[in-house]
Amino acid sequence: MAKRKRQGSPRAVIDVPPSDPPVRPGLLSPPRPVPRHIERPPYARTGDPGPSVSSLVRTPEELAAMRRAGRLAAEVLIVAGENLRVGMTTDEIDRIVHEATIERGGYPSPLGYRGYPKSVCTSVNEVICHGIPDSRPLADGDIVNIDVTLYIDGVHGDTSATFMLGDVDEHSQRLVAETRNALELGIAAVRPGAPVNVIGRAIESHARRHGLGVVREFIGHGIGTEFHSRLQIPHYHDRRATTRLEEGMTFTIEPMLTLGRPDVAMWDDEWTAVTLDGRRTAQFEHTLVVTPEGAEKLTVTADGTCAHELFTEPVRR
Ligand code: MF3
Ligand code: CO
Ligand code: CO
């Protein structure tokens, strides 16, 4: 057999310019209170989640609670999408998510997690993930990932979508659509008995076909009684990710794809992750449970829908 040249890290086929103007840090609003009657996750007091100790597989009771947490998280993400407007600040998204979460009896899982100061992550344009809501107004042409996690009855539901605002350039529209498709292909690869790396393999080969990069520094994770548990779900092909998928395992898949190179830089706030080359990036996330047939999405509404399906076109408000 002919020897193949060793492939280097993926490179964008089409040269797309950096997002302009770059996103800069804004000002944070004062902390938002959570009413006394809302049950807090164990880390809320100190910020420290401690070592992961939970099982990779859920009990039937935990799974029932996760369906509810997932449904409520899906509802909150839709509320955020319905309220998106050009000119609003990402801090206003935080207020909307905070209130919609509490209205449903949930706790906004990001708040106080390892010292995170807000109730949701809002990641604009070249921000890969963990953007902190602040005073920056959303501009016409922006893309913004809103990442909602809700805690109720002792378990978390975690879901995100990238929304488009107004006149979004063609490359960004393609990035957003193919990142959504990459998540669906990752989900479709799940079956009991397969190694977890089937997920990343499906996502990475899709990204390559479309000339998009895959971020390697942030991965999907086990979730349930803990926000982030031991189980790791890379979004690229990782030969070493050989853990077998088992019925009843719950985890997220949350690929971050890039128009340029997938290398990461961090802001001084130690949360905001941006692309090193300043080109745009998108992300979609679901919480899933492994079933006998494959995977079931937990972060969907009672009628099985979600923001991913409802907001495929740019928001024009
Ligand atoms: N929701 C993010 C995830 O998908 C985690 C956010 S942690 C925070 O895993 F502290 F930044 F909120
Ligand atoms: Co997650
Ligand atoms: Co998330």
XYZ file of C-alpha atoms and ligand atoms in Angstrom:
331
model
C 0.000 0.000 0.000
C 1.212 3.471 -0.800
C 2.480 5.411 2.140
C 0.323 8.378 2.930
C 1.783 11.677 3.966
C 1.182 12.269 7.637
C -1.656 14.773 7.942
C -0.949 17.869 9.976
C -3.533 19.718 12.052
C -6.524 20.805 9.973
C -6.198 24.057 8.084
C -8.941 26.241 6.730
C -9.305 25.667 3.002
C -10.931 29.018 2.356
C -9.222 32.106 3.675
C -11.728 33.975 5.798
C -10.726 37.296 7.409
C -10.672 37.700 11.215
C -13.928 38.880 12.797
C -13.928 42.707 12.821
C -14.054 44.564 15.163
C -12.666 42.094 17.724
C -14.722 41.387 20.847
C -13.364 43.246 23.868
C -14.179 42.791 27.566
C -17.012 45.004 28.897
C -18.236 45.825 32.394
C -19.973 43.309 34.680
C -23.260 44.118 36.427
C -23.676 43.454 40.178
C -24.359 39.815 41.187
C -27.933 38.560 40.637
C -29.543 37.063 43.749
C -31.146 33.612 43.838
C -34.248 33.305 46.080
C -33.837 31.276 49.294
C -36.320 28.575 48.248
C -34.235 27.489 45.203
C -32.116 24.387 45.888
C -28.407 25.122 45.317
C -25.836 22.698 43.900
C -23.128 21.601 46.385
C -20.444 23.908 44.886
C -22.564 27.088 45.198
C -21.181 27.955 48.661
C -17.423 27.707 47.978
C -17.253 27.502 44.191
C -15.322 24.222 44.413
C -17.067 21.204 42.851
C -14.427 18.869 44.360
C -13.305 15.642 42.688
C -15.791 13.787 40.468
C -17.152 10.775 42.334
C -20.461 9.984 40.580
C -21.180 6.844 38.549
C -21.053 7.141 34.740
C -24.514 5.499 34.584
C -27.728 7.049 35.988
C -30.318 5.349 38.177
C -33.910 5.419 36.848
C -34.743 8.103 39.462
C -31.798 10.270 38.406
C -32.748 9.826 34.764
C -36.327 10.950 35.460
C -34.948 14.069 37.180
C -32.573 14.688 34.252
C -35.418 14.572 31.742
C -37.061 17.386 33.706
C -33.837 19.407 34.108
C -33.127 18.913 30.387
C -36.615 19.988 29.359
C -36.439 23.131 31.516
C -32.959 24.014 30.186
C -34.295 23.640 26.620
C -37.203 25.975 27.473
C -34.862 28.597 28.935
C -32.649 28.508 25.831
C -35.729 29.103 23.651
C -36.802 32.028 25.877
C -33.303 33.510 25.431
C -33.589 33.124 21.633
C -37.052 34.721 21.550
C -35.737 37.756 23.418
C -32.579 38.309 21.352
C -32.334 41.717 19.732
C -29.643 43.751 17.973
C -28.431 46.378 20.455
C -29.186 44.444 23.655
C -26.207 43.637 25.893
C -25.052 40.136 26.765
C -25.765 41.129 30.400
C -29.453 41.420 29.423
C -29.268 37.827 28.131
C -27.903 36.899 31.571
C -30.865 38.587 33.272
C -33.364 36.814 31.004
C -31.747 33.383 31.534
C -31.394 33.974 35.286
C -35.081 34.909 35.645
C -36.405 32.172 33.333
C -34.379 29.571 35.270
C -35.633 30.720 38.680
C -39.241 30.974 37.411
C -39.024 27.248 36.648
C -37.697 26.443 40.129
C -34.146 25.846 38.871
C -30.707 27.166 39.854
C -28.495 28.593 37.062
C -25.603 26.092 37.284
C -22.813 28.440 36.042
C -23.425 30.936 38.897
C -20.574 30.434 41.387
C -19.172 27.376 39.593
C -15.394 27.634 40.188
C -16.029 31.339 40.842
C -17.866 32.026 37.552
C -19.735 35.312 38.198
C -22.844 35.008 35.964
C -25.777 32.664 35.235
C -25.076 31.801 31.584
C -22.202 31.872 29.084
C -22.528 34.213 26.072
C -19.814 33.706 23.451
C -19.774 36.210 20.581
C -18.030 35.819 17.175
C -14.416 34.697 17.825
C -15.203 33.762 21.450
C -15.115 29.944 21.537
C -16.840 29.381 24.894
C -17.295 30.613 28.492
C -17.822 34.242 27.465
C -19.013 36.208 30.527
C -22.134 38.360 29.962
C -21.209 42.052 30.154
C -22.061 45.539 28.876
C -21.213 44.786 25.212
C -24.238 45.408 22.951
C -24.890 42.800 20.257
C -24.247 44.218 16.793
C -25.975 43.510 13.486
C -24.031 40.634 11.885
C -22.871 39.068 15.169
C -23.203 35.395 16.033
C -23.649 34.499 19.714
C -23.620 31.166 21.506
C -25.873 31.061 24.565
C -25.003 28.155 26.893
C -27.695 27.383 29.492
C -27.274 24.930 32.367
C -30.085 24.422 34.890
C -29.945 22.522 38.200
C -33.083 21.054 39.776
C -33.857 17.960 41.895
C -30.138 17.291 42.311
C -29.213 17.088 38.606
C -28.088 19.352 35.745
C -29.266 19.860 32.144
C -26.790 21.587 29.791
C -27.585 22.907 26.287
C -26.384 25.652 23.970
C -27.064 27.085 20.524
C -25.400 29.678 18.315
C -27.820 32.408 17.193
C -27.298 34.801 14.262
C -28.242 38.488 14.370
C -29.341 40.441 11.304
C -27.080 40.594 8.283
C -24.677 37.692 8.971
C -21.947 37.022 6.370
C -22.076 33.827 4.292
C -19.052 32.198 5.965
C -20.558 32.643 9.411
C -23.910 31.222 8.231
C -22.119 28.176 6.834
C -20.092 27.791 10.049
C -23.229 27.867 12.197
C -25.173 25.415 9.997
C -22.301 22.914 9.768
C -21.590 23.075 13.500
C -25.257 22.203 14.125
C -24.920 19.331 11.637
C -21.686 18.172 13.294
C -23.484 17.826 16.639
C -26.259 15.766 14.993
C -23.689 13.455 13.362
C -21.912 13.041 16.704
C -25.220 12.100 18.346
C -26.035 9.661 15.519
C -22.718 7.855 16.136
C -23.695 6.929 19.727
C -24.554 3.268 20.344
C -24.022 1.045 23.375
C -20.811 -0.970 23.146
C -18.985 1.513 20.894
C -15.947 3.434 22.207
C -16.611 7.123 22.928
C -14.183 8.087 20.139
C -16.811 7.227 17.496
C -18.402 10.567 18.401
C -15.316 12.693 17.782
C -14.492 10.758 14.647
C -17.903 11.606 13.137
C -17.595 15.272 14.123
C -14.019 15.741 12.924
C -14.562 14.087 9.542
C -17.608 16.315 8.955
C -15.608 19.419 9.904
C -12.752 18.437 7.582
C -15.119 17.917 4.656
C -16.298 21.503 5.150
C -12.845 23.033 5.701
C -13.628 23.839 9.346
C -11.401 23.380 12.409
C -12.335 21.488 15.601
C -11.353 22.922 18.998
C -9.502 20.297 21.070
C -9.069 22.086 24.414
C -12.751 21.878 25.407
C -14.664 18.610 25.287
C -18.045 17.115 26.113
C -18.466 15.730 29.610
C -20.370 13.355 31.820
C -23.249 15.178 33.534
C -25.949 14.292 36.075
C -25.641 14.851 39.803
C -22.393 16.636 38.885
C -22.120 19.502 36.347
C -18.926 17.972 34.899
C -18.132 14.361 35.737
C -15.227 12.049 34.863
C -16.470 10.917 31.459
C -14.699 12.806 28.647
C -16.075 13.235 25.130
C -13.507 14.645 22.683
C -14.907 16.241 19.522
C -11.916 15.090 17.412
C -10.752 11.566 16.743
C -8.814 10.439 19.822
C -7.453 6.882 19.616
C -7.106 6.781 23.396
C -10.773 7.564 24.112
C -11.726 3.887 24.356
C -14.301 3.997 27.199
C -17.289 1.940 26.039
C -20.666 3.663 25.777
C -23.230 1.988 28.029
C -26.991 2.213 28.264
C -27.896 4.834 30.931
C -24.723 6.918 30.587
C -25.465 10.649 30.447
C -23.109 13.177 28.875
C -22.953 16.226 26.652
C -21.726 16.586 23.104
C -20.817 20.223 22.396
C -18.544 20.669 19.368
C -16.843 24.025 18.766
C -15.941 24.474 15.078
C -13.829 27.276 13.615
C -13.559 29.099 10.266
C -9.793 29.362 10.722
C -7.337 27.438 12.869
C -8.760 25.913 16.061
C -6.004 27.178 18.385
C -7.148 28.816 21.630
C -6.122 31.992 23.483
C -7.445 33.015 26.915
C -8.467 36.453 28.153
C -7.081 37.734 31.466
C -10.447 36.933 33.123
C -9.308 33.268 32.903
C -12.694 32.233 31.461
C -13.145 33.721 28.004
C -11.605 31.425 25.375
C -11.081 32.976 21.922
C -9.575 31.755 18.668
C -5.908 32.723 18.456
C -6.370 33.887 14.850
C -9.512 35.950 15.654
C -11.671 34.071 13.152
C -15.201 33.108 14.092
C -16.325 29.955 15.872
C -19.690 28.331 16.660
C -20.979 25.718 19.117
C -24.094 23.623 19.727
C -24.694 21.376 22.762
C -27.138 18.749 23.960
C -27.315 16.575 27.073
C -27.903 12.932 26.068
C -28.614 9.511 27.528
C -27.433 6.290 25.887
C -30.410 4.033 24.997
C -30.464 0.474 23.567
C -30.797 1.998 20.078
C -28.440 4.972 20.314
C -28.813 8.313 22.068
C -31.835 10.270 23.274
C -31.694 14.057 23.655
C -32.643 15.160 27.172
C -32.443 18.895 26.396
C -35.654 19.150 24.359
C -39.109 20.550 25.194
C -42.169 18.392 26.006
C -42.985 18.230 22.280
C -39.423 17.239 21.398
C -38.243 20.516 19.880
C -35.326 22.781 20.789
C -33.688 26.110 19.928
C -31.448 24.352 17.382
C -34.490 23.704 15.185
C -36.367 26.928 15.941
C -33.549 29.405 15.205
C -31.889 28.269 11.979
C -32.289 31.724 10.350
C -30.782 35.039 11.479
C -32.909 36.909 14.033
C -34.141 40.168 12.474
C -35.188 42.389 15.392
N -22.066 25.051 30.170
C -20.646 24.886 29.994
C -20.448 23.489 29.422
O -21.033 23.211 28.429
C -19.865 25.060 31.242
C -19.859 26.437 31.740
S -18.955 26.487 33.182
C -19.096 28.101 33.601
O -19.808 22.639 29.943
F -18.654 28.199 34.810
F -18.425 28.815 32.729
F -20.352 28.433 33.553
Co -21.443 21.181 28.728
Co -22.936 24.045 28.310
